[in-house]
Amino acid sequence: MAQGIPDEVLMNSALIKELAEEAKDSAVTQGVLMRLQETPNSSEVVSFAPFTLFPTPVPKAVFSQALAVQTHYNTLVDKISQDADFLQEALASTITVDDFTARLFKIHQQILKEGRSQSIVLGLNRSDYMLDQRENDTPSLKQIEINTIAASFGGLSSRTPDVHRHILKMAGRLEESERILDNNPAAGLARAIAKAWELYGSEKAVVVFLVEDVQRNIFDQRYIEYELWKRNIHVIRLRFEDVFKAGSLDQDKRLFVDGKEVAVVYFRNGYMPDNYTSEQSWDARLLMERSRAVKCPDISTHLAGTKKVQQVLARPGVLERFFPDQPQAVQQIRATFAGLYTLDLGPEGDKTVSMALAAPERFVLKPQREGGGNNIYGSEICQVLEQVKESTERTAYILMDKIHPTPVRNYLMRQGSPLKISNCLSELGVFGAYVRQGKDMVTNECVGHLLRTKSSEHSDGGVAAGVAVLDNPLLF
Ligand code: ADP
Ligand code: MG
């Protein structure tokens, strides 16, 4: 590709070897770090987080489009979270067959019944896109999904630009190195957390990062934590288990853990069934939801990020419900939708089944899961649909058009892996942050981006799953 890294660089194996060694040093020096798989809970020995040797060309127009629509996505997620009727209707079929979503929904209902004890809402999300390349057309921006809980890599992605700048300079590509954008999602995410903390209004109260047992990606979170410490906001890291053992509510529903009042709970865990290792995890989640602490996300915002909701939003007229007087916002959001199809029982769902069975390679079949590695592709779509097509079980899935980005050659840098050229596909993420108090949107921002790249051999999976690696857009 003319806009990318030329063959004279890509195919010069002596140069590539040298650049790869430089890149590892640069990544470690810049703090693009991850703990080792063997020692996920120790920082005694760490390595670089996986990244691409070179940045990936991304057209300026689609990049700007993705940034520009983000504040509308923030508003949309926030409005959905406040629309109990919509969530009930959208998730009705899903919760009859998907136990995890049903469990989350039950907490949501309990909170509605009791009444929310906190009017401050903190939303940190990441909307992910791929660039669909159809023949000779200009590529179009298509949303893969929006993550409303535990969206990661806002920290590490603030450290990768300098690595790519350095490598491009070493490769004699000064002009390209100057096209790598600054990026600091961690600062923006922390700014919103700090705002929520301030509105909560207790100087002594802490911010809790609710984290997993296995903490390989801790440094990504640390960048956000340190931004809070800089503002003299205390951060503590807790697991569900810790909250279960040491957490309680006082009579005003203030959350205390080990005697410390909690202003904000920022979930970096809790997005998939395995995160809830016992009933105690669910009890802890419920305790936090019922409390007066600001939850990021609260249970309704978590549900607003489900794939079923994404599919329902793509139906005619649904976006208009949330933006009755903003045709421009509707148009900007809708332009990013890929084809999404219901598998609910009835004629419409039947049509989806026959369409998928007739041309499975055109689609992705998605269950209501997060965290990568759950989607179904190709002939496996037929196997699964043949099994479930006559039963309510099929409503656990949605069907989506498969997006086809242009492959770009690059080297994926992974600790312990041999250096080899790969055909790669990229996914652009955009971070959004907002704080609402009652009816008042206090802040609503787009706070940065993330480019992740994987070998085209893999159809699924993120950085944490060991498939994708960190990258930067090279705008053209
Ligand atoms: P998860 O919540 O598990 O991250 P995603 O919807 O983000 O689920 O899908 C995981 C991965 O599968 C994406 O990162 C992307 O690589 C691939 N993928 C998902 N949807 C599509 C699609 N419509 N077309 C092509 N690839 C897709
Ligand atoms: Mg994803």
Coordinates of C-alpha atoms and ligand atoms in Angstrom, one line a residue:
M1 CA 0.0 0.0 0.0
A2 CA 1.4 3.4 -1.1
Q3 CA 0.5 5.0 2.2
G4 CA 2.1 2.3 4.3
I5 CA 5.6 1.0 4.9
P6 CA 7.4 0.3 1.6
D7 CA 8.7 -3.2 0.6
E8 CA 12.3 -2.0 0.7
V9 CA 11.9 -1.7 4.5
L10 CA 9.4 -4.5 5.1
M11 CA 11.5 -7.1 3.2
N12 CA 15.0 -6.0 4.3
S13 CA 15.5 -8.8 6.9
A14 CA 18.7 -7.4 8.4
L15 CA 17.0 -4.0 9.0
I16 CA 13.9 -5.6 10.4
K17 CA 15.9 -7.6 12.8
E18 CA 17.7 -4.5 14.0
L19 CA 14.5 -2.5 14.2
A20 CA 12.8 -5.3 16.2
E21 CA 15.5 -5.3 18.9
E22 CA 15.3 -1.5 19.0
A23 CA 11.5 -1.6 19.3
K24 CA 11.6 -4.0 22.3
D25 CA 13.9 -1.6 24.1
S26 CA 11.8 1.3 23.2
A27 CA 8.6 -0.4 24.3
V28 CA 10.1 -1.3 27.7
T29 CA 11.6 2.1 28.1
Q30 CA 8.3 3.9 27.3
G31 CA 6.3 1.6 29.6
V32 CA 4.4 -0.5 27.1
L33 CA 4.5 -3.4 29.6
M34 CA 2.7 -6.5 30.6
R35 CA 3.3 -9.1 33.3
L36 CA 4.4 -12.6 32.2
Q37 CA 1.9 -15.3 31.7
E38 CA 3.9 -17.5 34.1
T39 CA 3.9 -14.8 36.9
P40 CA 0.7 -12.8 36.4
N41 CA 0.6 -11.4 39.9
S42 CA 4.2 -10.3 40.2
S43 CA 6.2 -7.4 38.7
E44 CA 9.6 -8.9 39.6
V45 CA 10.1 -9.8 35.9
V46 CA 8.0 -8.2 33.2
S47 CA 8.1 -7.8 29.5
F48 CA 6.8 -5.6 26.7
A49 CA 3.1 -5.8 25.9
P50 CA 2.6 -7.2 22.4
F51 CA 2.7 -4.5 19.6
T52 CA 3.3 -4.1 15.9
L53 CA 6.7 -3.2 14.6
F54 CA 5.1 -0.5 12.3
P55 CA 2.0 1.7 12.5
T56 CA -0.9 0.9 10.2
P57 CA -2.3 3.3 7.6
V58 CA -5.7 4.6 8.4
P59 CA -7.5 7.2 6.2
K60 CA -7.9 10.5 7.9
A61 CA -11.6 10.9 7.0
V62 CA -12.7 7.7 8.7
F63 CA -10.5 8.3 11.7
S64 CA -12.1 11.8 12.2
Q65 CA -15.6 10.3 11.6
A66 CA -14.9 7.8 14.5
L67 CA -13.8 10.5 16.9
A68 CA -16.7 12.8 15.9
V69 CA -19.4 10.3 16.6
Q70 CA -18.1 9.3 20.0
T71 CA -19.9 11.9 22.1
H72 CA -23.2 10.8 20.4
Y73 CA -22.4 7.2 21.4
N74 CA -21.8 8.4 25.0
T75 CA -25.2 10.1 25.0
L76 CA -26.9 7.1 23.4
V77 CA -25.5 4.6 26.0
D78 CA -26.4 6.9 28.8
K79 CA -30.0 7.3 27.5
I80 CA -30.5 3.6 27.0
S81 CA -29.3 3.0 30.6
Q82 CA -32.2 5.3 31.8
D83 CA -34.8 3.6 29.6
A84 CA -36.0 0.7 31.6
D85 CA -38.8 -0.2 29.2
F86 CA -36.4 -0.3 26.3
L87 CA -33.9 -2.5 28.1
Q88 CA -36.8 -4.8 29.2
E89 CA -38.1 -5.1 25.7
A90 CA -34.7 -5.4 24.0
L91 CA -33.4 -8.1 26.3
A92 CA -36.7 -10.0 26.9
S93 CA -35.8 -13.0 24.6
T94 CA -32.1 -13.0 25.5
I95 CA -32.7 -13.4 29.2
T96 CA -34.9 -16.5 28.7
V97 CA -31.9 -18.4 27.4
D98 CA -28.7 -16.6 28.5
D99 CA -28.1 -17.1 32.2
F100 CA -25.4 -14.5 32.6
T101 CA -27.4 -11.7 31.0
A102 CA -30.4 -12.9 33.0
R103 CA -28.4 -12.6 36.2
L104 CA -27.3 -9.1 35.4
F105 CA -30.8 -8.2 34.4
K106 CA -32.1 -9.4 37.8
I107 CA -29.8 -7.0 39.6
H108 CA -30.9 -4.2 37.3
Q109 CA -34.6 -4.9 38.2
Q110 CA -33.8 -5.0 41.9
I111 CA -32.2 -1.6 41.7
L112 CA -35.1 -0.2 39.8
K113 CA -37.5 -1.5 42.4
E114 CA -35.4 -0.1 45.3
G115 CA -34.7 3.1 43.5
R116 CA -31.2 4.3 42.6
S117 CA -29.3 5.6 45.5
Q118 CA -26.9 7.7 43.5
S119 CA -27.7 10.3 40.8
I120 CA -24.1 10.6 39.6
V121 CA -23.4 8.4 36.6
L122 CA -19.8 7.8 35.3
G123 CA -19.5 6.2 31.9
L124 CA -16.2 5.1 30.4
N125 CA -16.6 3.2 27.1
R126 CA -14.8 2.2 24.0
S127 CA -16.5 1.9 20.6
D128 CA -14.7 -0.5 18.3
Y129 CA -14.7 -0.3 14.5
M130 CA -13.3 -2.0 11.5
L131 CA -12.9 -0.4 8.0
D132 CA -15.0 -2.3 5.5
Q133 CA -13.4 -2.4 2.1
R134 CA -15.8 -3.2 -0.7
E135 CA -14.0 -3.5 -4.0
N136 CA -12.6 -0.1 -5.1
D137 CA -14.8 2.1 -2.8
T138 CA -13.4 4.2 -0.1
P139 CA -13.4 2.1 3.1
S140 CA -16.3 2.7 5.4
L141 CA -16.3 2.8 9.2
K142 CA -18.4 0.0 10.7
Q143 CA -18.9 -0.5 14.4
I144 CA -17.9 -4.0 15.8
E145 CA -19.3 -3.4 19.2
I146 CA -19.3 -0.9 22.1
N147 CA -17.8 -1.9 25.4
T148 CA -19.4 -0.2 28.4
I149 CA -17.6 -2.2 31.0
A150 CA -13.8 -2.8 31.6
A151 CA -12.8 -1.3 28.2
S152 CA -9.0 -1.7 28.4
F153 CA -5.8 -0.4 26.8
G154 CA -6.4 3.3 27.4
G155 CA -3.2 3.3 29.5
L156 CA -0.8 1.4 27.3
S157 CA -2.0 3.1 24.1
S158 CA -0.8 6.4 25.5
R159 CA 2.8 5.0 25.5
T160 CA 3.0 3.4 22.1
P161 CA 3.2 6.5 19.9
D162 CA 6.8 7.2 20.9
V163 CA 7.8 3.6 20.1
H164 CA 6.5 3.9 16.5
R165 CA 8.0 7.3 16.0
H166 CA 11.3 6.1 17.0
I167 CA 11.2 3.0 14.8
L168 CA 10.1 5.0 11.8
K169 CA 13.0 7.5 12.3
M170 CA 15.4 4.6 12.6
A171 CA 14.0 3.2 9.3
G172 CA 14.6 6.6 7.7
R173 CA 10.9 7.4 7.5
L174 CA 10.9 10.8 9.2
E175 CA 7.9 12.1 7.4
E176 CA 5.8 9.1 8.5
S177 CA 7.1 9.4 12.1
E178 CA 5.6 12.9 12.2
R179 CA 2.2 11.6 11.2
I180 CA 1.9 9.5 14.4
L181 CA -0.6 11.2 16.7
D182 CA -0.3 11.9 20.4
N183 CA -2.8 9.9 22.3
N184 CA -3.6 9.8 26.0
P185 CA -6.9 8.1 26.9
A186 CA -5.7 7.3 30.4
A187 CA -5.6 11.0 31.2
G188 CA -9.2 11.5 29.9
L189 CA -10.6 8.5 31.6
A190 CA -9.0 9.6 34.9
R191 CA -10.3 13.1 34.4
A192 CA -13.9 11.7 34.3
I193 CA -13.3 9.4 37.3
A194 CA -11.9 12.4 39.2
K195 CA -14.9 14.5 38.3
A196 CA -17.3 11.8 39.6
W197 CA -15.2 11.6 42.8
E198 CA -15.4 15.3 43.3
L199 CA -19.2 15.4 42.8
Y200 CA -19.5 12.6 45.3
G201 CA -18.2 15.2 47.7
S202 CA -16.1 13.5 50.4
E203 CA -12.3 14.2 50.4
K204 CA -11.5 11.1 52.4
A205 CA -13.4 8.7 50.1
V206 CA -11.4 6.4 47.9
V207 CA -11.7 5.2 44.3
V208 CA -11.9 1.4 44.0
F209 CA -10.5 -0.4 40.9
L210 CA -12.4 -3.7 40.9
V211 CA -9.9 -6.1 39.4
E212 CA -9.4 -9.7 38.4
D213 CA -7.5 -12.3 40.4
V214 CA -5.1 -12.7 37.5
Q215 CA -3.6 -9.3 36.8
R216 CA -1.3 -9.5 33.8
N217 CA -2.5 -6.2 32.3
I218 CA -2.0 -4.3 35.5
F219 CA 0.2 -1.6 34.0
D220 CA -2.6 -0.5 31.6
Q221 CA -4.7 0.3 34.7
R222 CA -1.8 1.8 36.7
Y223 CA -1.6 4.7 34.2
I224 CA -5.2 5.7 35.1
E225 CA -4.5 5.1 38.8
Y226 CA -1.5 7.4 38.9
E227 CA -3.4 10.2 37.2
L228 CA -5.8 10.0 40.1
W229 CA -3.0 9.9 42.7
K230 CA -1.6 13.0 41.1
R231 CA -4.8 14.7 42.2
N232 CA -4.5 13.3 45.7
I233 CA -7.3 10.9 45.1
H234 CA -6.7 7.6 46.9
V235 CA -7.1 4.4 44.8
I236 CA -7.4 0.9 46.1
R237 CA -7.5 -2.3 44.1
L238 CA -10.0 -4.9 45.2
R239 CA -11.4 -8.1 44.0
F240 CA -15.0 -9.2 44.3
E241 CA -13.9 -11.5 47.1
D242 CA -12.3 -8.5 49.1
V243 CA -15.6 -6.5 48.8
F244 CA -17.6 -9.5 49.9
K245 CA -15.4 -10.0 53.0
A246 CA -14.9 -6.4 54.0
G247 CA -17.6 -4.4 52.4
S248 CA -20.8 -3.0 54.0
L249 CA -23.4 -0.3 53.6
D250 CA -24.2 2.2 56.3
Q251 CA -27.8 3.4 56.8
D252 CA -27.4 6.0 54.0
K253 CA -26.2 3.2 51.7
R254 CA -22.7 4.6 51.7
L255 CA -20.2 1.8 50.8
F256 CA -17.4 1.1 53.2
V257 CA -14.6 -1.4 52.6
D258 CA -12.2 -2.0 55.5
G259 CA -13.5 1.1 57.1
K260 CA -12.8 3.3 54.0
E261 CA -15.7 5.1 52.3
V262 CA -15.9 4.4 48.6
A263 CA -16.8 7.3 46.2
V264 CA -16.3 5.4 42.9
V265 CA -16.1 1.8 41.8
Y266 CA -14.4 1.4 38.5
F267 CA -15.0 -2.1 37.2
R268 CA -12.1 -3.7 35.3
N269 CA -13.7 -7.1 36.0
G270 CA -17.2 -8.5 36.0
Y271 CA -17.9 -8.6 32.2
M272 CA -18.0 -12.4 31.8
P273 CA -19.4 -15.4 33.7
D274 CA -15.9 -16.7 34.7
N275 CA -15.2 -13.4 36.5
Y276 CA -17.8 -14.5 39.1
T277 CA -16.0 -17.3 40.7
S278 CA -18.7 -17.9 43.4
E279 CA -22.0 -16.7 44.7
Q280 CA -19.9 -14.3 46.8
S281 CA -18.9 -12.4 43.7
W282 CA -22.5 -11.9 42.8
D283 CA -23.3 -10.8 46.3
A284 CA -20.4 -8.3 46.1
R285 CA -21.7 -6.9 42.8
L286 CA -25.1 -6.5 44.2
L287 CA -23.8 -4.7 47.3
M288 CA -21.9 -2.2 45.2
E289 CA -24.9 -1.6 42.9
R290 CA -27.2 -0.9 45.8
S291 CA -24.7 1.4 47.3
R292 CA -24.3 5.2 47.0
A293 CA -20.9 4.8 45.4
V294 CA -20.7 5.9 41.8
K295 CA -20.5 2.8 39.7
C296 CA -18.6 2.7 36.4
P297 CA -20.6 1.2 34.8
D298 CA -23.8 1.0 36.8
I299 CA -25.7 -2.2 36.0
S300 CA -28.0 -0.6 33.5
T301 CA -25.1 0.9 31.5
H302 CA -23.5 -2.5 31.6
L303 CA -26.6 -4.0 30.0
A304 CA -26.7 -1.1 27.4
G305 CA -23.5 -2.5 26.0
T306 CA -24.8 -6.0 25.2
K307 CA -24.8 -7.3 21.7
K308 CA -28.5 -7.8 21.7
V309 CA -29.0 -4.1 22.4
Q310 CA -26.6 -3.3 19.6
Q311 CA -28.8 -5.4 17.2
V312 CA -32.0 -3.8 18.4
L313 CA -30.6 -0.3 17.9
A314 CA -30.0 -1.1 14.2
R315 CA -33.8 -1.6 13.7
P316 CA -35.6 1.2 11.8
G317 CA -36.8 4.0 14.0
V318 CA -35.1 2.9 17.2
L319 CA -32.3 5.5 17.2
E320 CA -35.0 8.2 16.7
R321 CA -36.5 7.2 20.0
F322 CA -33.3 8.4 21.8
F323 CA -32.6 11.4 19.6
P324 CA -36.1 12.7 18.7
D325 CA -34.8 16.2 17.8
Q326 CA -31.3 15.4 16.6
P327 CA -31.5 13.9 13.1
Q328 CA -27.8 14.7 12.6
A329 CA -26.8 12.5 15.6
V330 CA -29.0 9.7 14.3
Q331 CA -27.4 9.9 10.9
Q332 CA -23.9 10.0 12.3
I333 CA -24.5 7.0 14.5
R334 CA -26.4 5.0 11.9
A335 CA -23.7 5.5 9.3
T336 CA -21.4 3.3 11.5
F337 CA -23.9 0.4 11.8
A338 CA -23.1 -2.9 10.0
G339 CA -26.0 -5.1 9.1
L340 CA -27.4 -6.7 12.3
Y341 CA -30.1 -9.3 12.4
T342 CA -32.4 -10.7 15.0
L343 CA -32.7 -14.4 15.8
D344 CA -35.8 -14.0 17.9
L345 CA -38.5 -16.6 17.3
G346 CA -40.9 -15.5 14.5
P347 CA -40.8 -14.8 10.7
E348 CA -38.0 -12.2 11.0
G349 CA -35.7 -14.5 12.9
D350 CA -36.6 -17.3 10.5
K351 CA -35.4 -15.2 7.6
T352 CA -32.2 -14.5 9.4
V353 CA -31.6 -18.2 9.8
S354 CA -32.1 -19.0 6.2
M355 CA -30.0 -16.1 5.1
A356 CA -27.1 -17.3 7.3
L357 CA -27.4 -20.9 6.2
A358 CA -27.3 -19.9 2.6
A359 CA -24.1 -17.8 2.8
P360 CA -22.4 -18.3 6.2
E361 CA -19.2 -16.7 5.0
R362 CA -20.9 -13.4 4.8
F363 CA -21.7 -13.3 8.5
V364 CA -20.5 -13.5 12.1
L365 CA -22.7 -15.3 14.7
K366 CA -22.4 -13.7 18.1
P367 CA -23.5 -14.9 21.5
Q368 CA -24.0 -12.4 24.4
R369 CA -20.4 -12.6 25.5
E370 CA -17.5 -10.2 26.0
G371 CA -13.8 -10.7 26.1
G372 CA -13.0 -12.3 22.8
G373 CA -13.0 -15.8 21.4
N374 CA -16.8 -16.4 21.5
N375 CA -17.9 -15.6 18.0
I376 CA -18.8 -18.2 15.4
Y377 CA -17.7 -18.0 11.7
G378 CA -18.0 -19.9 8.4
S379 CA -19.3 -23.4 8.4
E380 CA -19.5 -23.5 12.1
I381 CA -22.4 -21.0 11.8
C382 CA -24.4 -23.7 10.0
Q383 CA -23.5 -26.4 12.6
V384 CA -24.7 -24.2 15.4
L385 CA -27.8 -22.8 13.7
E386 CA -28.9 -26.3 12.5
Q387 CA -28.9 -27.3 16.1
V388 CA -30.7 -24.4 17.6
K389 CA -32.8 -23.0 14.7
E390 CA -36.1 -24.5 15.9
S391 CA -35.8 -23.6 19.6
T392 CA -35.6 -20.5 21.8
E393 CA -31.9 -21.2 22.2
R394 CA -31.2 -19.4 19.0
T395 CA -32.2 -16.1 20.7
A396 CA -29.0 -16.3 22.7
Y397 CA -27.2 -15.1 19.5
I398 CA -27.4 -12.2 17.0
L399 CA -26.2 -12.3 13.4
M400 CA -24.0 -9.6 12.0
D401 CA -22.5 -8.8 8.6
K402 CA -18.9 -9.8 8.4
I403 CA -16.6 -6.7 7.9
H404 CA -13.7 -7.0 5.5
P405 CA -10.8 -4.7 6.2
T406 CA -7.9 -4.5 3.8
P407 CA -5.0 -6.7 5.0
V408 CA -1.7 -4.9 5.6
R409 CA 1.6 -6.6 6.1
N410 CA 3.4 -6.0 9.4
Y411 CA 5.5 -7.8 12.1
L412 CA 3.7 -8.7 15.4
M413 CA 6.1 -8.3 18.3
R414 CA 5.3 -10.8 21.0
Q415 CA 7.5 -11.9 23.9
G416 CA 9.0 -15.3 23.1
S417 CA 7.7 -15.4 19.5
P418 CA 9.9 -15.6 16.4
L419 CA 9.9 -12.5 14.1
K420 CA 7.9 -13.1 11.0
I421 CA 5.9 -11.1 8.5
S422 CA 2.1 -11.4 8.8
N423 CA -1.0 -10.4 6.9
C424 CA -2.8 -8.2 9.4
L425 CA -6.2 -6.7 10.0
S426 CA -6.8 -3.8 12.4
E427 CA -9.6 -2.6 14.6
L428 CA -9.9 1.0 15.7
G429 CA -11.3 1.8 19.2
V430 CA -12.4 5.2 20.4
F431 CA -12.6 6.0 24.1
G432 CA -15.6 8.0 25.4
A433 CA -16.0 9.4 28.9
Y434 CA -19.0 11.2 30.5
V435 CA -20.3 12.2 33.8
R436 CA -24.0 13.0 34.5
Q437 CA -25.6 14.2 37.7
G438 CA -29.3 13.8 37.7
K439 CA -30.4 15.4 34.4
D440 CA -27.3 17.4 33.9
M441 CA -24.5 16.1 31.6
V442 CA -21.5 17.5 33.4
T443 CA -18.9 16.3 30.9
N444 CA -19.1 14.3 27.6
E445 CA -15.9 13.8 25.8
C446 CA -14.0 11.7 23.3
V447 CA -10.7 11.0 25.1
G448 CA -8.5 9.1 22.7
H449 CA -8.1 6.0 20.5
L450 CA -6.6 2.6 20.3
L451 CA -5.6 0.6 17.3
R452 CA -5.3 -3.1 17.6
T453 CA -3.9 -5.4 14.9
K454 CA -4.0 -9.2 14.5
S455 CA -2.9 -11.7 11.9
S456 CA -5.7 -12.4 9.4
E457 CA -5.4 -16.1 10.3
H458 CA -7.4 -15.3 13.4
S459 CA -11.0 -14.2 13.0
D460 CA -11.5 -13.3 16.7
G461 CA -9.8 -12.3 19.9
G462 CA -8.3 -9.3 21.6
V463 CA -4.9 -8.3 23.0
A464 CA -5.6 -10.0 26.4
A465 CA -6.6 -13.2 24.5
G466 CA -3.1 -13.2 23.0
V467 CA -4.3 -12.6 19.4
A468 CA -4.3 -8.9 18.8
V469 CA -1.4 -6.5 19.5
L470 CA -1.1 -2.7 20.1
D471 CA -0.7 -0.5 17.1
N472 CA -1.0 3.2 16.0
P473 CA -2.8 4.7 13.1
L474 CA -0.6 6.3 10.4
L475 CA -3.0 8.8 9.0
F476 CA -3.1 9.5 5.3
Ligands
ADP1 P1 -16.0 -9.3 22.2 O1 -17.0 -8.7 23.1 O2 -15.7 -10.8 22.6 O3 -14.7 -8.5 22.1 P2 -16.5 -8.5 19.5 O4 -17.8 -8.2 19.0 O5 -15.6 -7.4 19.8 O6 -16.7 -9.4 20.8 O7 -15.7 -9.5 18.6 C1 -14.4 -10.0 18.8 C2 -13.6 -9.9 17.6 O8 -14.2 -10.6 16.5 C3 -13.4 -8.5 17.1 O9 -12.3 -7.9 17.8 C4 -13.1 -8.7 15.6 O10 -11.7 -9.1 15.4 C5 -14.0 -9.9 15.3 N1 -15.3 -9.5 14.8 C6 -16.4 -9.2 15.5 N2 -17.4 -8.9 14.7 C7 -16.9 -8.9 13.5 C8 -17.5 -8.6 12.2 N3 -18.8 -8.2 12.1 N4 -16.7 -8.7 11.1 C9 -15.5 -9.1 11.2 N5 -14.9 -9.4 12.3 C10 -15.6 -9.3 13.5
MG2 MG -14.5 -6.7 21.3

